[in-house]
One Martini backbone bead per residue (centre of mass of N, CA, C, O) as a GRO file, in nm:
protein
  398
    1MET     BB    1   3.249   7.965  -3.094
    2LEU     BB    2   3.138   8.163  -2.889
    3VAL     BB    3   2.850   8.109  -2.909
    4LEU     BB    4   2.875   7.809  -2.832
    5GLU     BB    5   3.010   7.831  -2.560
    6PHE     BB    6   2.787   8.031  -2.419
    7SER     BB    7   2.516   7.880  -2.476
    8MET     BB    8   2.484   7.682  -2.227
    9LEU     BB    9   2.352   7.852  -2.026
   10VAL     BB   10   2.067   7.918  -2.221
   11LEU     BB   11   1.989   7.626  -2.299
   12GLU     BB   12   1.845   7.525  -2.029
   13SER     BB   13   1.636   7.780  -1.997
   14CYS     BB   14   1.636   7.844  -2.358
   15PRO     BB   15   1.618   7.633  -2.612
   16THR     BB   16   1.458   7.741  -2.824
   17GLN     BB   17   1.603   8.020  -2.864
   18THR     BB   18   1.884   7.902  -2.914
   19ILE     BB   19   1.816   7.746  -3.162
   20GLU     BB   20   1.709   7.991  -3.334
   21LEU     BB   21   1.987   8.133  -3.326
   22PHE     BB   22   2.140   7.912  -3.490
   23LEU     BB   23   1.948   7.938  -3.743
   24SER     BB   24   1.992   8.260  -3.796
   25GLY     BB   25   2.280   8.218  -3.834
   26ASN     BB   26   2.625   8.159  -3.955
   27ILE     BB   27   2.632   7.848  -3.847
   28PRO     BB   28   2.723   7.573  -3.895
   29ALA     BB   29   2.544   7.286  -3.881
   30ASP     BB   30   2.776   7.077  -3.816
   31LEU     BB   31   2.891   7.228  -3.572
   32VAL     BB   32   2.633   7.232  -3.385
   33ASN     BB   33   2.590   6.949  -3.384
   34SER     BB   34   2.849   6.854  -3.241
   35TYR     BB   35   2.813   7.010  -3.006
   36LEU     BB   36   2.547   6.891  -2.894
   37LYS     BB   37   2.632   6.602  -2.896
   38GLN     BB   38   2.840   6.657  -2.655
   39TYR     BB   39   2.674   6.877  -2.448
   40ALA     BB   40   2.345   6.840  -2.582
   41PRO     BB   41   2.186   6.563  -2.691
   42SER     BB   42   1.874   6.648  -2.626
   43MET     BB   43   1.894   6.884  -2.862
   44GLN     BB   44   1.953   6.754  -3.142
   45GLY     BB   45   1.685   6.670  -3.247
   46ARG     BB   46   1.549   6.956  -3.226
   47TYR     BB   47   1.755   7.101  -3.435
   48LEU     BB   48   1.702   6.925  -3.664
   49GLU     BB   49   1.381   6.956  -3.687
   50LEU     BB   50   1.388   7.259  -3.746
   51MET     BB   51   1.574   7.262  -3.991
   52LEU     BB   52   1.382   7.072  -4.162
   53ALA     BB   53   1.145   7.281  -4.140
   54MET     BB   54   1.276   7.530  -4.283
   55ASP     BB   55   1.495   7.325  -4.469
   56GLU     BB   56   1.474   7.040  -4.647
   57ASN     BB   57   1.738   7.095  -4.859
   58GLY     BB   58   1.951   7.224  -4.638
   59ILE     BB   59   2.009   6.945  -4.529
   60SER     BB   60   2.223   6.706  -4.497
   61GLY     BB   61   2.289   6.370  -4.523
   62ASN     BB   62   2.414   6.356  -4.253
   63LEU     BB   63   2.205   6.473  -4.075
   64GLN     BB   64   1.980   6.301  -4.156
   65ASN     BB   65   2.112   6.041  -4.041
   66GLU     BB   66   2.131   6.158  -3.742
   67MET     BB   67   1.824   6.165  -3.698
   68VAL     BB   68   1.756   5.870  -3.743
   69GLN     BB   69   1.948   5.755  -3.525
   70ILE     BB   70   1.789   5.885  -3.281
   71TYR     BB   71   1.532   5.773  -3.324
   72LEU     BB   72   1.618   5.475  -3.317
   73LEU     BB   73   1.743   5.479  -3.023
   74GLU     BB   74   1.467   5.527  -2.886
   75VAL     BB   75   1.316   5.274  -3.011
   76LEU     BB   76   1.507   5.063  -2.900
   77ASP     BB   77   1.461   5.135  -2.599
   78TRP     BB   78   1.156   5.094  -2.592
   79HIS     BB   79   1.162   4.797  -2.680
   80ALA     BB   80   1.338   4.676  -2.452
   81GLU     BB   81   1.149   4.759  -2.221
   82LEU     BB   82   0.880   4.598  -2.332
   83ASN     BB   83   1.030   4.323  -2.371
   84ALA     BB   84   1.109   4.288  -2.076
   85GLN     BB   85   0.775   4.293  -2.003
   86GLU     BB   86   0.614   4.147  -2.223
   87LYS     BB   87   0.460   4.423  -2.399
   88TRP     BB   88   0.500   4.393  -2.685
   89ASP     BB   89   0.373   4.569  -2.982
   90GLU     BB   90   0.362   4.631  -3.311
   91LYS     BB   91   0.101   4.842  -3.295
   92ASP     BB   92   0.273   5.026  -3.141
   93TYR     BB   93   0.303   5.402  -3.083
   94SER     BB   94   0.539   5.621  -3.045
   95PRO     BB   95   0.653   5.906  -3.107
   96SER     BB   96   0.928   5.819  -3.207
   97ARG     BB   97   0.819   5.630  -3.419
   98LYS     BB   98   0.659   5.815  -3.577
   99LYS     BB   99   0.915   5.984  -3.670
  100LEU     BB  100   1.070   5.748  -3.805
  101LEU     BB  101   0.871   5.679  -4.017
  102SER     BB  102   0.861   5.939  -4.135
  103ALA     BB  103   1.142   5.976  -4.212
  104LEU     BB  104   1.190   5.724  -4.385
  105GLU     BB  105   0.981   5.838  -4.602
  106SER     BB  106   1.072   6.156  -4.659
  107ILE     BB  107   1.378   6.083  -4.649
  108SER     BB  108   1.727   6.003  -4.826
  109GLY     BB  109   2.011   6.054  -4.647
  110TYR     BB  110   2.011   5.785  -4.539
  111ASN     BB  111   2.146   5.441  -4.441
  112PRO     BB  112   1.982   5.153  -4.479
  113GLU     BB  113   2.193   4.938  -4.392
  114SER     BB  114   2.269   5.018  -4.114
  115LEU     BB  115   1.986   5.017  -4.005
  116LEU     BB  116   1.925   4.718  -4.053
  117LYS     BB  117   2.144   4.610  -3.844
  118ARG     BB  118   1.985   4.723  -3.576
  119LEU     BB  119   1.758   4.563  -3.587
  120PRO     BB  120   1.551   4.344  -3.491
  121ALA     BB  121   1.421   4.018  -3.589
  122ASP     BB  122   1.122   4.040  -3.408
  123ALA     BB  123   1.100   4.354  -3.496
  124LEU     BB  124   1.019   4.621  -3.661
  125TYR     BB  125   0.887   4.576  -3.959
  126GLU     BB  126   0.815   4.835  -4.084
  127GLU     BB  127   1.088   4.964  -4.082
  128ARG     BB  128   1.214   4.749  -4.259
  129ALA     BB  129   1.013   4.798  -4.508
  130HIS     BB  130   1.149   5.088  -4.559
  131LEU     BB  131   1.435   4.997  -4.613
  132LEU     BB  132   1.397   4.804  -4.838
  133GLY     BB  133   1.277   4.991  -5.028
  134LYS     BB  134   1.525   5.182  -5.052
  135MET     BB  135   1.675   4.884  -5.181
  136ASN     BB  136   1.454   4.751  -5.382
  137GLN     BB  137   1.315   4.532  -5.187
  138HIS     BB  138   1.005   4.465  -5.261
  139GLU     BB  139   0.942   4.164  -5.184
  140LEU     BB  140   1.025   4.187  -4.888
  141ALA     BB  141   0.850   4.423  -4.800
  142LEU     BB  142   0.561   4.273  -4.867
  143SER     BB  143   0.605   4.044  -4.703
  144LEU     BB  144   0.588   4.193  -4.427
  145TYR     BB  145   0.310   4.296  -4.453
  146VAL     BB  146   0.168   4.042  -4.490
  147HIS     BB  147   0.338   3.808  -4.287
  148LYS     BB  148   0.400   4.000  -4.018
  149LEU     BB  149   0.162   4.242  -4.004
  150ARG     BB  150  -0.114   4.180  -4.179
  151VAL     BB  151  -0.124   4.435  -4.378
  152PRO     BB  152  -0.271   4.501  -4.682
  153ASP     BB  153  -0.293   4.813  -4.701
  154LEU     BB  154   0.012   4.872  -4.683
  155ALA     BB  155   0.098   4.703  -4.939
  156LEU     BB  156  -0.094   4.897  -5.127
  157SER     BB  157   0.046   5.153  -5.052
  158TYR     BB  158   0.330   5.089  -5.135
  159CYS     BB  159   0.255   5.024  -5.446
  160ASP     BB  160   0.155   5.328  -5.489
  161HIS     BB  161   0.436   5.470  -5.436
  162VAL     BB  162   0.595   5.322  -5.666
  163TYR     BB  163   0.424   5.395  -5.894
  164GLU     BB  164   0.407   5.721  -5.855
  165SER     BB  165   0.720   5.762  -5.867
  166ALA     BB  166   0.757   5.616  -6.156
  167ALA     BB  167   0.555   5.849  -6.310
  168HIS     BB  168   0.842   6.052  -6.267
  169PRO     BB  169   0.887   5.924  -6.533
  170PRO     BB  170   0.707   5.757  -6.728
  171SER     BB  171   0.676   5.376  -6.638
  172VAL     BB  172   0.432   5.167  -6.624
  173LYS     BB  173   0.546   4.894  -6.700
  174SER     BB  174   0.747   4.869  -6.453
  175SER     BB  175   0.552   4.969  -6.205
  176GLY     BB  176   0.307   4.767  -6.240
  177ASN     BB  177   0.473   4.512  -6.123
  178ILE     BB  178   0.437   4.543  -5.823
  179TYR     BB  179   0.159   4.414  -5.817
  180LEU     BB  180   0.259   4.134  -5.923
  181THR     BB  181   0.416   4.082  -5.659
  182LEU     BB  182   0.185   4.077  -5.469
  183LEU     BB  183   0.027   3.862  -5.612
  184GLN     BB  184   0.246   3.632  -5.565
  185ILE     BB  185   0.234   3.637  -5.259
  186TYR     BB  186  -0.067   3.553  -5.241
  187LEU     BB  187  -0.022   3.281  -5.404
  188ASN     BB  188   0.271   3.225  -5.255
  189PRO     BB  189   0.351   3.204  -4.934
  190GLN     BB  190   0.558   3.002  -4.880
  191LYS     BB  191   0.782   3.121  -5.072
  192THR     BB  192   0.817   3.411  -4.931
  193THR     BB  193   0.882   3.271  -4.623
  194LYS     BB  194   1.121   3.124  -4.724
  195ASN     BB  195   1.413   3.221  -4.573
  196PHE     BB  196   1.368   3.519  -4.501
  197GLU     BB  197   1.594   3.591  -4.293
  198LYS     BB  198   1.823   3.501  -4.463
  199ARG     BB  199   1.790   3.708  -4.692
  200ILE     BB  200   1.846   3.956  -4.512
  201THR     BB  201   2.111   3.896  -4.404
  202ASN     BB  202   2.256   3.874  -4.678
  203LEU     BB  203   2.208   4.165  -4.755
  204VAL     BB  204   2.371   4.290  -4.474
  205SER     BB  205   2.639   4.182  -4.535
  206PRO     BB  206   2.968   4.267  -4.551
  207GLN     BB  207   2.987   4.093  -4.836
  208ASN     BB  208   2.749   4.259  -4.946
  209THR     BB  209   2.788   4.524  -5.156
  210ASN     BB  210   2.585   4.424  -5.345
  211PHE     BB  211   2.210   4.483  -5.442
  212PRO     BB  212   2.042   4.260  -5.561
  213LYS     BB  213   1.760   4.179  -5.715
  214LEU     BB  214   1.496   4.007  -5.644
  215SER     BB  215   1.286   3.761  -5.735
  216SER     BB  216   0.941   3.783  -5.857
  217GLY     BB  217   0.901   3.594  -6.066
  218THR     BB  218   0.767   3.401  -6.297
  219LEU     BB  219   0.555   3.308  -6.514
  220VAL     BB  220   0.264   3.125  -6.502
  221LYS     BB  221   0.153   2.860  -6.655
  222ALA     BB  222  -0.171   2.884  -6.809
  223LYS     BB  223  -0.477   2.805  -6.921
  224GLY     BB  224  -0.655   2.999  -7.152
  225GLY     BB  225  -0.934   3.145  -7.202
  226ARG     BB  226  -1.134   3.383  -7.348
  227ALA     BB  227  -1.052   3.617  -7.140
  228THR     BB  228  -0.740   3.605  -7.193
  229LYS     BB  229  -0.749   3.652  -7.495
  230LYS     BB  230  -0.884   3.917  -7.475
  231ILE     BB  231  -0.672   4.070  -7.321
  232ALA     BB  232  -0.427   4.007  -7.511
  233ALA     BB  233  -0.545   4.171  -7.731
  234ILE     BB  234  -0.587   4.442  -7.593
  235GLU     BB  235  -0.271   4.470  -7.451
  236GLY     BB  236  -0.086   4.275  -7.591
  237ALA     BB  237   0.120   3.998  -7.668
  238GLU     BB  238   0.403   4.134  -7.600
  239ASP     BB  239   0.363   4.164  -7.282
  240ILE     BB  240   0.337   3.863  -7.158
  241ARG     BB  241   0.685   3.822  -7.154
  242VAL     BB  242   0.750   4.054  -6.969
  243SER     BB  243   0.946   4.127  -6.740
  244LEU     BB  244   0.979   4.210  -6.400
  245SER     BB  245   1.165   4.485  -6.385
  246GLY     BB  246   1.028   4.658  -6.129
  247THR     BB  247   1.154   4.435  -5.954
  248ASP     BB  248   1.285   4.148  -5.954
  249SER     BB  249   1.589   3.958  -6.124
  250SER     BB  250   1.700   3.635  -5.983
  251ARG     BB  251   1.586   3.378  -6.065
  252SER     BB  252   1.597   3.027  -6.026
  253ASP     BB  253   1.551   2.719  -6.106
  254GLY     BB  254   1.498   2.610  -5.811
  255ASP     BB  255   1.257   2.803  -5.755
  256ALA     BB  256   1.084   2.666  -5.967
  257ASP     BB  257   1.054   2.406  -5.838
  258GLU     BB  258   0.956   2.481  -5.566
  259SER     BB  259   0.688   2.602  -5.674
  260GLY     BB  260   0.579   2.330  -5.745
  261GLU     BB  261   0.581   2.197  -5.480
  262GLU     BB  262   0.386   2.441  -5.350
  263GLY     BB  263   0.122   2.473  -5.503
  264GLY     BB  264  -0.072   2.370  -5.266
  265SER     BB  265  -0.093   2.609  -5.127
  266THR     BB  266  -0.227   2.854  -4.949
  267ILE     BB  267  -0.439   3.113  -5.079
  268MET     BB  268  -0.484   3.459  -5.114
  269LEU     BB  269  -0.782   3.510  -5.274
  270ASP     BB  270  -0.916   3.772  -5.154
  271GLU     BB  271  -0.679   3.964  -5.188
  272VAL     BB  272  -0.655   3.939  -5.465
  273LEU     BB  273  -0.931   4.035  -5.569
  274ASP     BB  274  -0.905   4.303  -5.437
  275LEU     BB  275  -0.663   4.403  -5.602
  276LEU     BB  276  -0.791   4.396  -5.874
  277SER     BB  277  -1.032   4.580  -5.831
  278LYS     BB  278  -0.859   4.832  -5.721
  279ARG     BB  279  -0.597   4.801  -5.970
  280TRP     BB  280  -0.676   4.754  -6.273
  281ASP     BB  281  -0.530   5.018  -6.397
  282ARG     BB  282  -0.223   4.890  -6.306
  283ILE     BB  283  -0.275   4.604  -6.461
  284ASN     BB  284  -0.181   4.344  -6.621
  285GLY     BB  285  -0.415   4.136  -6.750
  286ALA     BB  286  -0.266   3.897  -6.871
  287GLN     BB  287  -0.048   3.840  -6.632
  288ALA     BB  288  -0.265   3.794  -6.421
  289LEU     BB  289  -0.431   3.545  -6.558
  290LYS     BB  290  -0.168   3.370  -6.541
  291LEU     BB  291  -0.143   3.357  -6.221
  292LEU     BB  292  -0.404   3.234  -6.193
  293PRO     BB  293  -0.584   3.004  -6.095
  294LYS     BB  294  -0.788   2.756  -6.265
  295GLU     BB  295  -1.012   2.776  -6.027
  296THR     BB  296  -1.113   3.035  -6.096
  297LYS     BB  297  -1.376   3.236  -6.098
  298LEU     BB  298  -1.532   3.447  -6.313
  299GLN     BB  299  -1.708   3.601  -6.128
  300ASN     BB  300  -1.481   3.712  -5.937
  301LEU     BB  301  -1.361   3.891  -6.198
  302LEU     BB  302  -1.556   4.122  -6.270
  303PRO     BB  303  -1.429   4.383  -6.122
  304PHE     BB  304  -1.196   4.356  -6.324
  305LEU     BB  305  -1.298   4.289  -6.619
  306GLY     BB  306  -1.501   4.513  -6.670
  307PRO     BB  307  -1.342   4.784  -6.665
  308LEU     BB  308  -1.120   4.681  -6.856
  309LEU     BB  309  -1.291   4.628  -7.102
  310LYS     BB  310  -1.395   4.915  -7.118
  311LYS     BB  311  -1.161   5.086  -7.151
  312SER     BB  312  -1.045   4.924  -7.393
  313SER     BB  313  -1.284   4.991  -7.588
  314GLU     BB  314  -1.251   5.297  -7.572
  315ALA     BB  315  -0.962   5.306  -7.674
  316ASN     BB  316  -1.023   5.165  -7.949
  317ARG     BB  317  -1.242   5.374  -8.041
  318ASN     BB  318  -1.075   5.623  -8.024
  319LEU     BB  319  -0.854   5.517  -8.227
  320SER     BB  320  -1.050   5.509  -8.462
  321VAL     BB  321  -1.121   5.788  -8.506
  322ILE     BB  322  -0.845   5.907  -8.524
  323LYS     BB  323  -0.782   5.758  -8.792
  324SER     BB  324  -0.997   5.884  -8.954
  325LEU     BB  325  -0.923   6.171  -8.936
  326ARG     BB  326  -0.635   6.134  -9.056
  327GLN     BB  327  -0.736   6.044  -9.323
  328SER     BB  328  -0.910   6.290  -9.394
  329GLU     BB  329  -0.668   6.502  -9.370
  330ASN     BB  330  -0.496   6.370  -9.590
  331LEU     BB  331  -0.709   6.399  -9.833
  332GLN     BB  332  -0.716   6.717  -9.814
  333VAL     BB  333  -0.407   6.756  -9.876
  334LYS     BB  334  -0.417   6.629 -10.159
  335ASP     BB  335  -0.634   6.804 -10.275
  336GLU     BB  336  -0.467   7.078 -10.236
  337MET     BB  337  -0.216   6.973 -10.400
  338TYR     BB  338  -0.372   6.923 -10.675
  339ASN     BB  339  -0.479   7.230 -10.694
  340ARG     BB  340  -0.197   7.354 -10.723
  341ARG     BB  341  -0.089   7.203 -10.966
  342LYS     BB  342  -0.337   7.340 -11.155
  343THR     BB  343  -0.204   7.593 -11.191
  344VAL     BB  344  -0.227   7.874 -11.418
  345VAL     BB  345   0.018   8.053 -11.616
  346LYS     BB  346   0.004   8.345 -11.807
  347ILE     BB  347   0.214   8.447 -12.083
  348THR     BB  348   0.289   8.742 -12.220
  349SER     BB  349   0.401   9.016 -12.408
  350ASP     BB  350   0.326   9.209 -12.138
  351THR     BB  351   0.461   9.062 -11.929
  352THR     BB  352   0.600   9.174 -11.615
  353CYS     BB  353   0.837   9.229 -11.391
  354ALA     BB  354   0.804   9.309 -11.042
  355LEU     BB  355   1.124   9.419 -11.024
  356CYS     BB  356   1.235   9.524 -11.333
  357ASN     BB  357   0.998   9.585 -11.543
  358LYS     BB  358   1.043   9.346 -11.744
  359LYS     BB  359   0.993   9.144 -11.977
  360ILE     BB  360   0.968   8.808 -11.984
  361GLY     BB  361   0.911   8.636 -12.205
  362THR     BB  362   1.134   8.339 -12.237
  363SER     BB  363   1.214   8.344 -11.952
  364VAL     BB  364   1.279   8.245 -11.640
  365PHE     BB  365   1.025   8.188 -11.399
  366ALA     BB  366   0.846   8.324 -11.115
  367VAL     BB  367   0.583   8.227 -10.845
  368TYR     BB  368   0.398   8.343 -10.625
  369PRO     BB  369   0.189   8.209 -10.390
  370ASN     BB  370  -0.063   8.410 -10.490
  371GLY     BB  371  -0.044   8.377 -10.848
  372ILE     BB  372   0.045   8.693 -10.952
  373THR     BB  373   0.348   8.721 -10.889
  374ILE     BB  374   0.586   8.801 -11.141
  375VAL     BB  375   0.934   8.678 -11.196
  376HIS     BB  376   1.231   8.642 -11.239
  377PHE     BB  377   1.456   8.432 -11.147
  378VAL     BB  378   1.708   8.612 -11.122
  379CYS     BB  379   1.561   8.829 -10.945
  380PHE     BB  380   1.482   8.646 -10.708
  381LYS     BB  381   1.767   8.568 -10.630
  382ASP     BB  382   1.877   8.857 -10.575
  383SER     BB  383   1.671   8.936 -10.355
  384GLN     BB  384   1.758   8.702 -10.163
  385ARG     BB  385   2.048   8.791 -10.139
  386MET     BB  386   1.990   9.083 -10.024
  387LYS     BB  387   1.828   8.991  -9.762
  388ALA     BB  388   2.078   8.830  -9.633
  389VAL     BB  389   2.267   9.077  -9.628
  390SER     BB  390   2.105   9.282  -9.454
  391LYS     BB  391   2.052   9.102  -9.217
  392GLY     BB  392   2.351   9.058  -9.136
  393SER     BB  393   2.417   9.348  -9.080
  394ALA     BB  394   2.191   9.396  -8.854
  395LEU     BB  395   2.327   9.196  -8.658
  396ARG     BB  396   2.608   9.330  -8.637
  397LYS     BB  397   2.517   9.594  -8.510
  398VAL     BB  398   2.379   9.442  -8.256
   0.00000   0.00000   0.00000
């Protein structure tokens, strides 16, 4: 407390050195943060930044949340100023906004629900998407990237992040469904934008203590041609009816009716084809083909189907080779077993036991794996018992 009390004199003239002193000492971080928040709020963010840079795992969740709140306050003030001058542009990035976006993506100790309530309804969509992603509301986050920001590359990067984070431990079947969610957003834009603000408001309302995942939509039934049957045969027909568990899962019957009514809405076919061509190896081909409209030309799907069929054929061929090798190995083992069983041991009147040196005679005997050493079965059991006793005595001495 003495260090903190007298640090105010040098904090104004030597802020960086003073903060480094705080970091190098044994002063609790929460205590320093509270003191700076009260007496030098302009230095609070700098202290937390340096502390996070020194030890990312050493900063508590409370301090992480404090740092994000500082960034958000600066961004909100900046947005209010530009908005009052009618100069706000969603694509502008101030230094504070860049720090906020980086913090939202890299750290996890903050509370996304409380931050989401502070965002304006008609701006800061990228920040909103990050927060929704932390809450596993992938459909809403992707809808922001596609329909509000209109930047498909950000939507694809978001899907890649979700997919790669779910790959440790591996769960490709569930994480790959994030791409199918984006595919459905492209194919039914009216459905994903309808009542968008209301869904987010319900998500952060005080009554909503639980955060159920929203439905990413059931698979749309379509007549499949030979290409669909081929993909289904390759990837396994049992996966076609798998629900999109990696995304949201509470779609109602009413939603299905609305989807039928809005089937004539303009779809973003170019974005769909671009997604399929870029991430063909992460998307279930059978499910993707079932989602596509019937009028989609097969020629446009060649960048998707070509490498997918090639990879599936190679995998099928490799599995066939492995199966043949295992069958061959099995036959070799069986042949060796038969040869072992055909081993003949000849006992004569002169054959003696290798342990007691007495003749075997008509006694029960045992043969060692080398096929040469022959002993009485009783002698073999006695020798095994003596080995076990000596081993136990050695262990007790140790």
